Short mmCIF file of C-alpha atoms in Angstrom, two decimals:
data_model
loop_
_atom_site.label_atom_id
_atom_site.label_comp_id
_atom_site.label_asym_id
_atom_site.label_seq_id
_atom_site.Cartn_x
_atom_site.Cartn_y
_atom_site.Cartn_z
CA UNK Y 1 20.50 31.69 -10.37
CA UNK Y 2 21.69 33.50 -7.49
CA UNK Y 3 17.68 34.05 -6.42
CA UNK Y 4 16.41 30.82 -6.86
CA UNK Y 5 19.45 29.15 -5.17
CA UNK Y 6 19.04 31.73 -2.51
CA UNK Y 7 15.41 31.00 -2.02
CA UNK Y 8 15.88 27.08 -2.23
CA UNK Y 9 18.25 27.46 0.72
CA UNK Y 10 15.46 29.72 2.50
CA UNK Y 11 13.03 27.28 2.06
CA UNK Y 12 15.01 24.07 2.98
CA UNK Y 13 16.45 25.54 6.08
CA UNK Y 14 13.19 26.12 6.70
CA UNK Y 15 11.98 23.28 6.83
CA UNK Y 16 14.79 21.80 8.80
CA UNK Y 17 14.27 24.10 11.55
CA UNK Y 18 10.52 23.05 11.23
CA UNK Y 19 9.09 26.71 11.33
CA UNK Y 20 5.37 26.94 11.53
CA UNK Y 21 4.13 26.71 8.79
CA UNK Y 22 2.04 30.04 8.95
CA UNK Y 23 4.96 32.15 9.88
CA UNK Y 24 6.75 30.61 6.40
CA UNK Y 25 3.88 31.32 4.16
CA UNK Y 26 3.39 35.36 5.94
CA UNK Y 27 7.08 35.57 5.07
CA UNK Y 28 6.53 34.65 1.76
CA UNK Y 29 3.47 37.03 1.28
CA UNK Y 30 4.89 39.46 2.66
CA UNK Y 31 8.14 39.50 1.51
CA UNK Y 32 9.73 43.18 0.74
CA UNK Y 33 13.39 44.25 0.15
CA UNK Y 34 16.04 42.45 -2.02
CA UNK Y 35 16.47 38.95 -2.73
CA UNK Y 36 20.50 38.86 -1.60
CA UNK Y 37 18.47 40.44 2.29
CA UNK Y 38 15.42 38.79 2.28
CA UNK Y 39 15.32 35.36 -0.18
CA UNK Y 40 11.39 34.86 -0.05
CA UNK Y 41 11.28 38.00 -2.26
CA UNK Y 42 11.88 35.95 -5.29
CA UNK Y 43 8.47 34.88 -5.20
CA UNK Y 44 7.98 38.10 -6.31
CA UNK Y 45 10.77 38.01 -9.06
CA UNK Y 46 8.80 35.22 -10.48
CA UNK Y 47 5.11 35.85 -10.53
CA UNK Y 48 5.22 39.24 -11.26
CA UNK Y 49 1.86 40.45 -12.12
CA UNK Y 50 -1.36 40.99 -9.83
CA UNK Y 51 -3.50 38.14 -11.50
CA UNK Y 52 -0.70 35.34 -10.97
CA UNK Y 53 -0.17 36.55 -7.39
CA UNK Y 54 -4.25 36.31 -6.56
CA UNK Y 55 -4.04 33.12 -7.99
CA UNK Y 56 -0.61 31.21 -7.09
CA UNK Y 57 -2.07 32.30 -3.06
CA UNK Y 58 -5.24 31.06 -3.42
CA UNK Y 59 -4.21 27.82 -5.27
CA UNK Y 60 -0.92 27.29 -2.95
CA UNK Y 61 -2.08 27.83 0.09
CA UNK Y 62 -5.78 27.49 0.09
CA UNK Y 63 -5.88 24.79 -2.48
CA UNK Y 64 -8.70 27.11 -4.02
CA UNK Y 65 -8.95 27.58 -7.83
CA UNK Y 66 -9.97 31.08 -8.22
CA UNK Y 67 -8.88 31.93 -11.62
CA UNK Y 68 -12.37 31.92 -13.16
CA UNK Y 69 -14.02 34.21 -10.96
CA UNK Y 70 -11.61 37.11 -12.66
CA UNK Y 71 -13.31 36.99 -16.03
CA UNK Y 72 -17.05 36.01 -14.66
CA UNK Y 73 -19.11 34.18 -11.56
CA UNK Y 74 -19.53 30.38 -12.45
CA UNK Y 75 -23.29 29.36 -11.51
CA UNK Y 76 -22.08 25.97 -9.71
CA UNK Y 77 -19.44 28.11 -7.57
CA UNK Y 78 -18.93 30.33 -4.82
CA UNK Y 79 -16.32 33.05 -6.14
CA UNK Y 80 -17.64 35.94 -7.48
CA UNK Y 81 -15.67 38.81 -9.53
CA UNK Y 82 -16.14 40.24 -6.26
CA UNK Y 83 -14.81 37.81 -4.81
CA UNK Y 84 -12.07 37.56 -6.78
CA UNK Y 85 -10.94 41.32 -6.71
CA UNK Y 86 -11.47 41.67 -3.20
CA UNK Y 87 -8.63 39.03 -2.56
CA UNK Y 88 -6.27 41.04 -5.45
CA UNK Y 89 -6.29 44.20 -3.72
CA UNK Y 90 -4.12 42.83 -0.86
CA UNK Y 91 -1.43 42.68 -3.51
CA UNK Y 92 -2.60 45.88 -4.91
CA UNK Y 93 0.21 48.27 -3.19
CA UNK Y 94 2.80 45.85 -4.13
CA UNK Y 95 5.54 47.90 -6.21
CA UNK Y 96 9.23 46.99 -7.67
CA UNK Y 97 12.38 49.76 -8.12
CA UNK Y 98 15.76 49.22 -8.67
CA UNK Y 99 17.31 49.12 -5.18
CA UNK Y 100 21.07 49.79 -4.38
CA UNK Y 101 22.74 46.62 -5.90
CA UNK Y 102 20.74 46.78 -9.23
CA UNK Y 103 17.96 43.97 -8.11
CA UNK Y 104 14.53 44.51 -7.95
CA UNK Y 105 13.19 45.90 -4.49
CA UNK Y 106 9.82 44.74 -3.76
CA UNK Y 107 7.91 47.14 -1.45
CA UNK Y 108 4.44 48.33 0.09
CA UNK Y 109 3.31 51.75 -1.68
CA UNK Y 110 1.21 54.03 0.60
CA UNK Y 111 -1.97 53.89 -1.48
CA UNK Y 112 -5.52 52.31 -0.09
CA UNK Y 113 -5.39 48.57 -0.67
CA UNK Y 114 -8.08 48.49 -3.61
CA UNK Y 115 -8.49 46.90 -6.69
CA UNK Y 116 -11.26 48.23 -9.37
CA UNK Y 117 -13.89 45.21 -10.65
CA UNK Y 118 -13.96 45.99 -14.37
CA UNK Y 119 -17.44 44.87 -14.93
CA UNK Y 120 -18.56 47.05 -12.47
CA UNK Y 121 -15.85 49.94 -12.66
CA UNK Y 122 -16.46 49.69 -8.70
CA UNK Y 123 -13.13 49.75 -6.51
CA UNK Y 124 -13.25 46.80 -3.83
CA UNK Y 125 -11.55 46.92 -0.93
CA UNK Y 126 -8.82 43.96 0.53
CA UNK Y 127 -11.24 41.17 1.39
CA UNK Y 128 -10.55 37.61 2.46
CA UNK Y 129 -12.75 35.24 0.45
CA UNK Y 130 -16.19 34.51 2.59
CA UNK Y 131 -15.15 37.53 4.99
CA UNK Y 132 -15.51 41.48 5.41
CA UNK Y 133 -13.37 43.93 3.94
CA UNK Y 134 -10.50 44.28 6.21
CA UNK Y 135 -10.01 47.66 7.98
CA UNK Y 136 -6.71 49.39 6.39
CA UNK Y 137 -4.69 52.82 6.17
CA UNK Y 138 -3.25 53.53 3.50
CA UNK Y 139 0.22 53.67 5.57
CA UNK Y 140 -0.75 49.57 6.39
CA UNK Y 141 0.47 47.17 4.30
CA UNK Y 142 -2.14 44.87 3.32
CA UNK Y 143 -0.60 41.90 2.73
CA UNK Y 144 0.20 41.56 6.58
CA UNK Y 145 -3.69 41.41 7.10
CA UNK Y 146 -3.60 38.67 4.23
CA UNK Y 147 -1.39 36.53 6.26
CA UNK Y 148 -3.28 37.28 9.25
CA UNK Y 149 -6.67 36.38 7.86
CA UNK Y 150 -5.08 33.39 6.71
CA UNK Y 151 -3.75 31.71 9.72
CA UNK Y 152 -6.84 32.70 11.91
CA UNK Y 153 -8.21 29.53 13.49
CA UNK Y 154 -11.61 30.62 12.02
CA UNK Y 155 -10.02 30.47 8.25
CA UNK Y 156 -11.60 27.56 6.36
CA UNK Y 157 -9.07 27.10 4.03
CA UNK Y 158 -5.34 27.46 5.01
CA UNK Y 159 -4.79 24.53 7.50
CA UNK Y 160 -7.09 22.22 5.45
CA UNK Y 161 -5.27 22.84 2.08
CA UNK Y 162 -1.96 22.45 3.88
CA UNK Y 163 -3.13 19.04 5.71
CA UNK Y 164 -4.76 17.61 2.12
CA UNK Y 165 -1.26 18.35 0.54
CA UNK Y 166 0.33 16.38 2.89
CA UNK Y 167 -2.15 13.61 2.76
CA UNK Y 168 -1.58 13.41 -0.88
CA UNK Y 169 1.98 13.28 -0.47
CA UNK Y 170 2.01 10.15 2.15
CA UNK Y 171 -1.18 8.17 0.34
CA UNK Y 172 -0.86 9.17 -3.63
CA UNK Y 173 -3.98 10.82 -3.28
CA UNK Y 174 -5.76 13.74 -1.36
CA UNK Y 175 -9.04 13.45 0.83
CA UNK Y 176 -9.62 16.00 -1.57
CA UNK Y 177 -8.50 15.01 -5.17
CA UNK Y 178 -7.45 17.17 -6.81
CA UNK Y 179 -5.59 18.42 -4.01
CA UNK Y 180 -5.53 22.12 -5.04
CA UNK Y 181 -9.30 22.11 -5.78
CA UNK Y 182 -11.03 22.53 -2.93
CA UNK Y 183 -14.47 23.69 -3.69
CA UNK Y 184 -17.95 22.44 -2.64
CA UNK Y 185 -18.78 20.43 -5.76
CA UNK Y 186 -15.73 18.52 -5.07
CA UNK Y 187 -16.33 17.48 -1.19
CA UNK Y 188 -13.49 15.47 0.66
CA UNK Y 189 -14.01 11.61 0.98
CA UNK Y 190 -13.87 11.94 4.59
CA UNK Y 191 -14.56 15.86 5.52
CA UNK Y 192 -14.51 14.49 9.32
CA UNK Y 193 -10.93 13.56 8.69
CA UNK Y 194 -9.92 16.16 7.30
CA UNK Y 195 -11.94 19.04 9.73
CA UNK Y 196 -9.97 16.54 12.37
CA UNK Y 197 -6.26 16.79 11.07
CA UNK Y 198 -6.75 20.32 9.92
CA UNK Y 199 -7.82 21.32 13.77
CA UNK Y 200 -5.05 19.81 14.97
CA UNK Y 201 -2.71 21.05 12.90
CA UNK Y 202 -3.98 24.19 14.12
CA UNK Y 203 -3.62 22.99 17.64
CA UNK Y 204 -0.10 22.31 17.26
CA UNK Y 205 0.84 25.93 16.43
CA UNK Y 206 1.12 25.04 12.54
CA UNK Y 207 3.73 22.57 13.21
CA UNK Y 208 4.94 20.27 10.04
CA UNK Y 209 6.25 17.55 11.94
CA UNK Y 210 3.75 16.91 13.74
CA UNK Y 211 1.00 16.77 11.05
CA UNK Y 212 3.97 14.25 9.51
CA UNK Y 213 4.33 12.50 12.90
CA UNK Y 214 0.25 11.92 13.41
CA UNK Y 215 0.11 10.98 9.52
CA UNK Y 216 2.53 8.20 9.83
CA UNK Y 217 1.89 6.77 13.04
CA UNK Y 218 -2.05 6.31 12.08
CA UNK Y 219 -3.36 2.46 11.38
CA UNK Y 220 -4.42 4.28 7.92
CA UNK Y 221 -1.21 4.43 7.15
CA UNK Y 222 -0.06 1.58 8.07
CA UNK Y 223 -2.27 -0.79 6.15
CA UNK Y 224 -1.06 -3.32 3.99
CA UNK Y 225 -0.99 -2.83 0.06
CA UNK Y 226 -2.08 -6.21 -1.07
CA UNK Y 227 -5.99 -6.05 -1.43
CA UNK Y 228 -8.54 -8.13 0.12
CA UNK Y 229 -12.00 -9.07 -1.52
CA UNK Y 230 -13.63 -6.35 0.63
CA UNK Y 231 -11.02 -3.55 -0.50
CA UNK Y 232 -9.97 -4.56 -3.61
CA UNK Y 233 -12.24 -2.47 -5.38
CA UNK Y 234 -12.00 1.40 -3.24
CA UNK Y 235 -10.17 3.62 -4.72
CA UNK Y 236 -10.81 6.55 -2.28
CA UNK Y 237 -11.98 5.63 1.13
CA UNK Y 238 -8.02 4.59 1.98
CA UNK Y 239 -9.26 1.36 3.24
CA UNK Y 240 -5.95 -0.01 2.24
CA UNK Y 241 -2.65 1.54 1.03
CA UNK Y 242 -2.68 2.31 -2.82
CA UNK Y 243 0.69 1.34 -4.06
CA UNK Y 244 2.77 4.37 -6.38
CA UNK Y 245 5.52 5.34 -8.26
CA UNK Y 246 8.33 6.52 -6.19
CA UNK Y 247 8.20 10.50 -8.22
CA UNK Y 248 11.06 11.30 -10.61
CA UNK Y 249 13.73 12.70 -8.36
CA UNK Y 250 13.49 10.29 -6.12
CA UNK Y 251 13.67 7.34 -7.92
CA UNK Y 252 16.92 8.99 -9.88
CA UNK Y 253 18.40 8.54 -6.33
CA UNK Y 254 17.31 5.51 -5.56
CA UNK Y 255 18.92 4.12 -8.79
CA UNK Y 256 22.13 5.67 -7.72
CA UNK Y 257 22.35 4.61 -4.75
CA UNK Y 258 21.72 0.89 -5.61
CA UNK Y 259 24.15 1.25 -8.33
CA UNK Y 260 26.66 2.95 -6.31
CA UNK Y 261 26.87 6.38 -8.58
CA UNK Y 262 26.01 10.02 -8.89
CA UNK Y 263 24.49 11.74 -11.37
CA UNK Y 264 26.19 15.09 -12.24
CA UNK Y 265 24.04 18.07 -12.07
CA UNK Y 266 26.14 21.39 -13.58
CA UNK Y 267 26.14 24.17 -11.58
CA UNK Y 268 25.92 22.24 -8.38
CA UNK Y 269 28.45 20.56 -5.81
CA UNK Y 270 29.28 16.98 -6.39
CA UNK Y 271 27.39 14.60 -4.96
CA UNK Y 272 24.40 17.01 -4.66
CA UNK Y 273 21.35 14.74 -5.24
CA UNK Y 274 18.43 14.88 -7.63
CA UNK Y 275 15.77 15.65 -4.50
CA UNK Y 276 18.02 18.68 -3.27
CA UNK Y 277 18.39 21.03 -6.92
CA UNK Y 278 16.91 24.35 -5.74
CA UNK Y 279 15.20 24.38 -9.29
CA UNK Y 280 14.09 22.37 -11.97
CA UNK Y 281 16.56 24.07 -14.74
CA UNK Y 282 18.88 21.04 -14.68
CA UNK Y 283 18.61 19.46 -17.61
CA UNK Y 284 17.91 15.39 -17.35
CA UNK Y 285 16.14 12.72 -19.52
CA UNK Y 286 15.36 10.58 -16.78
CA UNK Y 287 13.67 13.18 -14.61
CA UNK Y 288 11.65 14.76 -17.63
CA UNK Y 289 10.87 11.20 -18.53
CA UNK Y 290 9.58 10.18 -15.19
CA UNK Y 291 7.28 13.22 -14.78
CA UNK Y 292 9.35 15.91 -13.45
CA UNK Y 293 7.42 19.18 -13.37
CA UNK Y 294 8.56 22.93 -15.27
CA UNK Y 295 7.38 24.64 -12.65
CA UNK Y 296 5.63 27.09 -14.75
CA UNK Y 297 2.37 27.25 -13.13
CA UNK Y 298 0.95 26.66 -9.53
CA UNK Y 299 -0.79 23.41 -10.70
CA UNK Y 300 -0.02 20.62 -8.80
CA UNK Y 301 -1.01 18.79 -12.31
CA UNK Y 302 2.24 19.57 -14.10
CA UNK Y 303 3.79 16.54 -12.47
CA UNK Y 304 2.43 13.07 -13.29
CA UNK Y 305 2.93 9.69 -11.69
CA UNK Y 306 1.36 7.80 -14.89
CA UNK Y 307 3.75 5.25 -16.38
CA UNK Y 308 4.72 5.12 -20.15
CA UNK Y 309 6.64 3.20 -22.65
CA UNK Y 310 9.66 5.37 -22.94
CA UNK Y 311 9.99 4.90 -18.47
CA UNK Y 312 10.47 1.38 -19.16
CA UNK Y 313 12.79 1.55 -21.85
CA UNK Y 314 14.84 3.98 -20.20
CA UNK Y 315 15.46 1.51 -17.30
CA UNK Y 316 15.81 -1.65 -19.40
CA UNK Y 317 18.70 -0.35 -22.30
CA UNK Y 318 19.29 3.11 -21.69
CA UNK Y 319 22.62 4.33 -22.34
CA UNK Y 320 22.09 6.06 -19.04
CA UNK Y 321 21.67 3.38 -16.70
CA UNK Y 322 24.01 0.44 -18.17
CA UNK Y 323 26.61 3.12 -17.69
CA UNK Y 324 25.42 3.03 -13.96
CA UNK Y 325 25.39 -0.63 -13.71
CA UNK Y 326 29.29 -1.04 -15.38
CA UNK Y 327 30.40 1.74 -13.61
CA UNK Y 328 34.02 0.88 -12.42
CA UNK Y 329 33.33 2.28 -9.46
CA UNK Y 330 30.09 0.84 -9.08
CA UNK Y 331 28.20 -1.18 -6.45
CA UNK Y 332 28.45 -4.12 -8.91
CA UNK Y 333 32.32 -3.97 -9.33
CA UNK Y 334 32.90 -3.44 -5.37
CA UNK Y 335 30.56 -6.12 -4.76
CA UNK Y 336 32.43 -8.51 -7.12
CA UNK Y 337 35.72 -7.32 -5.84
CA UNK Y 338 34.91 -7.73 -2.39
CA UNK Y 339 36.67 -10.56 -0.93
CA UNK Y 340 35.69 -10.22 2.65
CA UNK Y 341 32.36 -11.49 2.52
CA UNK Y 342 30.68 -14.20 0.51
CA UNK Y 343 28.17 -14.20 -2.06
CA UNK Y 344 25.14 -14.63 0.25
CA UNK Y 345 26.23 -12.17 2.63
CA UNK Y 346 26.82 -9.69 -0.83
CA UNK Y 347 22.90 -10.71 -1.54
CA UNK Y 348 21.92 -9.78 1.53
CA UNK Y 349 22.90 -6.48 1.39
CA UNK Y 350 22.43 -5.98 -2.14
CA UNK Y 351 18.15 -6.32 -0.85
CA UNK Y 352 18.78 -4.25 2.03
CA UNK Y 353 20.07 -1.74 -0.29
CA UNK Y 354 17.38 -2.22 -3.00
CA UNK Y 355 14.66 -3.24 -0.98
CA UNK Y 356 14.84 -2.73 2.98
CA UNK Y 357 14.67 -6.20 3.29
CA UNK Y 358 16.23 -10.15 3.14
CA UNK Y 359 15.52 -11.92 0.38
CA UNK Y 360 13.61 -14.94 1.07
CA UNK Y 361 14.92 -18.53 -0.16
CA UNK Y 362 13.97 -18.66 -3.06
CA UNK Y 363 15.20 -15.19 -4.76
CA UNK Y 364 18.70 -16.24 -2.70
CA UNK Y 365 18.90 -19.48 -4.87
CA UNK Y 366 18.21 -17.74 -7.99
CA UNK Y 367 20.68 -15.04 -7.44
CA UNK Y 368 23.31 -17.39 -6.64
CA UNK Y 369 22.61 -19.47 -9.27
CA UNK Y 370 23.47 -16.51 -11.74
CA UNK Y 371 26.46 -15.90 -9.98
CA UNK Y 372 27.86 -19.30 -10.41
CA UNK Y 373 26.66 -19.39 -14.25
CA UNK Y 374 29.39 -16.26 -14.27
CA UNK Y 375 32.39 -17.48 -12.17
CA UNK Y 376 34.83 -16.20 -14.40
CA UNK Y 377 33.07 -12.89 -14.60
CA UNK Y 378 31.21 -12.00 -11.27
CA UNK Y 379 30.57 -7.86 -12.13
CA UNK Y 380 28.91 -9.37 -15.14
CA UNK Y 381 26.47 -11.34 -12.88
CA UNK Y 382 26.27 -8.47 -10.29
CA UNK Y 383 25.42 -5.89 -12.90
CA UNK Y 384 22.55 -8.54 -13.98
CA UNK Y 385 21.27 -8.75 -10.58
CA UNK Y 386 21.03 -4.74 -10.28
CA UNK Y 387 19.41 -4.51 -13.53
CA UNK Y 388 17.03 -6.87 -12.77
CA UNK Y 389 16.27 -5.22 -9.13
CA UNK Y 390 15.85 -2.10 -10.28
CA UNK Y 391 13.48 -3.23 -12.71
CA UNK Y 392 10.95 -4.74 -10.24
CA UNK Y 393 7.94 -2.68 -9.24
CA UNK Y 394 8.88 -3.06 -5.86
CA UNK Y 395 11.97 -0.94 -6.25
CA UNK Y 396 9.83 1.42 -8.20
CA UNK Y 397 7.11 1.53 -6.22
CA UNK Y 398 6.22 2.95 -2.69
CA UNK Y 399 4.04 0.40 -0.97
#
């Protein structure tokens, strides 16, 4: 655990610093010492062998899936064998030893960066995919020229995969869907778009926050989600915003929070929340039954947005949530506790909490309504109103 929580803080700090992102992914690549020194070296603890490390790069930070090209040269696509063991020599002088505290030491053997083809029997040098071999000594380590080839503004790849990720992140889907499957017989819906953000991302120095910052503040985004009769029907052209389920974690802490409690997570501090475990080794029904991902591959396909009967039941009679809702110290006991405000005040921010907004008239009569059928009991009625919130596709959804 030590690793993973290691390289969860790594990555989060990170992010809060907002390092470019180039600079995080050449740390990554070329990560070499121990994990307690230098925490991006669990990459290495985890994908261990030459084929997953060819792959996971291309697919992570390329958003290119390479993985046939090992065994033969598809006739609708560009990768060759090649190709393909071109790219793996870069990892090629990547070795593993027992260092002084008994953990794996990655480091850079002195060998020529070169990888044999084994249909050829032909040893190919480090090559970036569409490029020339790169010019190495042995004594260079060639996974420094990886992340170098990489982030050069001429790269095709890196700043567009990045940029698609994100745009799949803020819209539900990619310019380019899938989003780690960039390839020519799977063109972006709006290549000018994404040439556009990907240029200026590389423009900005590689900075996250910005790419966020332009994202959010575009009319794109801001569209409504309620169709019209002349959008009604797209489904990729982002002519409006396409509603979606808020993902697993995050919808575990939105229930919490409108239900005033806190999941426990062992092997964590209290109060640590479902979007902040370093891994995804905690075991939870909700979040495996909302879509949360193993992790065991680089496929952004392991986690799913689709909805399913058992979601619904979950939030309806679960044992899980109606112990949220009765919690003692729940929002729907303080609420009914609370003498210092009145009920319509106690709506108010029961929607602000739920929903970022007022309710309008009507859901304000109704509410109160219920909460007069239950004078004599008021959690009772407040624990109704949370379970009925939380059930609404507007809580569930982004939109």
């Amino acid at each position: 655990k030590l690793a993973t929580y290691s390289f969860h803080d790594w990555i989060r700090h990170g992010f809060i610093g907002n390092k470019p992102y180039d600079q995080f992914v050449r740390e990554i690549v070329t990560a070499s010492g121990e994990i307690g020194v230098n925490p991006p070296v669990a990459w290495y603890r985890e994908v261990k062998d030459l084929s997953a490390q060819v792959e996971d790069t291309a697919q992570l930070f390329l958003g290119l899936r390479i993985q046939c090209a090992r065994c033969h040269h598809h006739p609708f696509e560009t990768w060759s064998q090649q190709d393909y063991y071109g790219f793996a020599a870069f990892y090629s002088q990547v070795g593993q030893k027992k260092g002084a505290a008994g953990k794996n030491r990655v480091f850079a053997r002195r060998v020529v960066a070169q990888t044999p083809n084994p249909k050829t029997g032909q040893q190919v040098l480090a090559t970036g995919l569409g490029s020339p071999a790169a010019e190495l000594r042995p004594e260079d380590d060639a996974r420094h020229a990886l992340a170098d080839w990489m982030s050069a503004p001429e790269n095709p790849f890196f700043a567009k995969a990045l940029v698609n990720r994100y745009w799949k992140h803020f819209f539900s889907r990619g310019l380019v869907d899938p989003e780690d499957d960039m390839r020519v017989t799977n063109p972006a819906s709006n290549p000018a778009l994404l040439d556009a953000l990907a240029g200026d991302f590389q423009q900005s120095g590689f900075d996250l926050k910005h790419l966020i910052r332009q994202i959010c503040t575009s009319s794109t985004y801001q569209l409504s989600a309620l169709p019209n009769e002349w959008n009604e029907d797209d489904k990729q052209n982002f002519s409006r915003y396409y509603p979606k389920r808020l993902n697993a974690e995050v919808l575990l802490d939105a229930v919490n929070q409108l239900t005033g409690t806190q999941t426990a997570f062992g092997g964590v501090p209290a109060g640590t929340r479902a979007v902040a475990l370093p891994d995804n080794g905690f075991g939870s029904y909700f979040l495996t039954v909302f879509g949360r991902p193993e992790s065991s591959s680089a496929c952004e396909c392991e986690r799913t947005g689709d909805a399913n009967l058992a979601q619904s039941l979950h939030l309806l009679n679960s044992g899980e949530i109606q112990g949220k809702l009765t919690a003692g110290q729940g929002r729907a006991s303080q609420l009914a506790t609370n003498q210092d405000v009145d009920h319509v005040e106690k709506i108010r921010q029961l929607y602000l909490v739920a929903f970022s907004r007022y309710p309008d008239q009507e859901e304000m009569n109704i509410a109160l309504q219920h909460i007069d059928r239950f004078k004599e009991d008021p959690k009772r009625a407040y624990e109704d109103i949370c379970w009925a919130l939380l059930n609404t596709k507007e809580f569930m959804f982004n939109h």
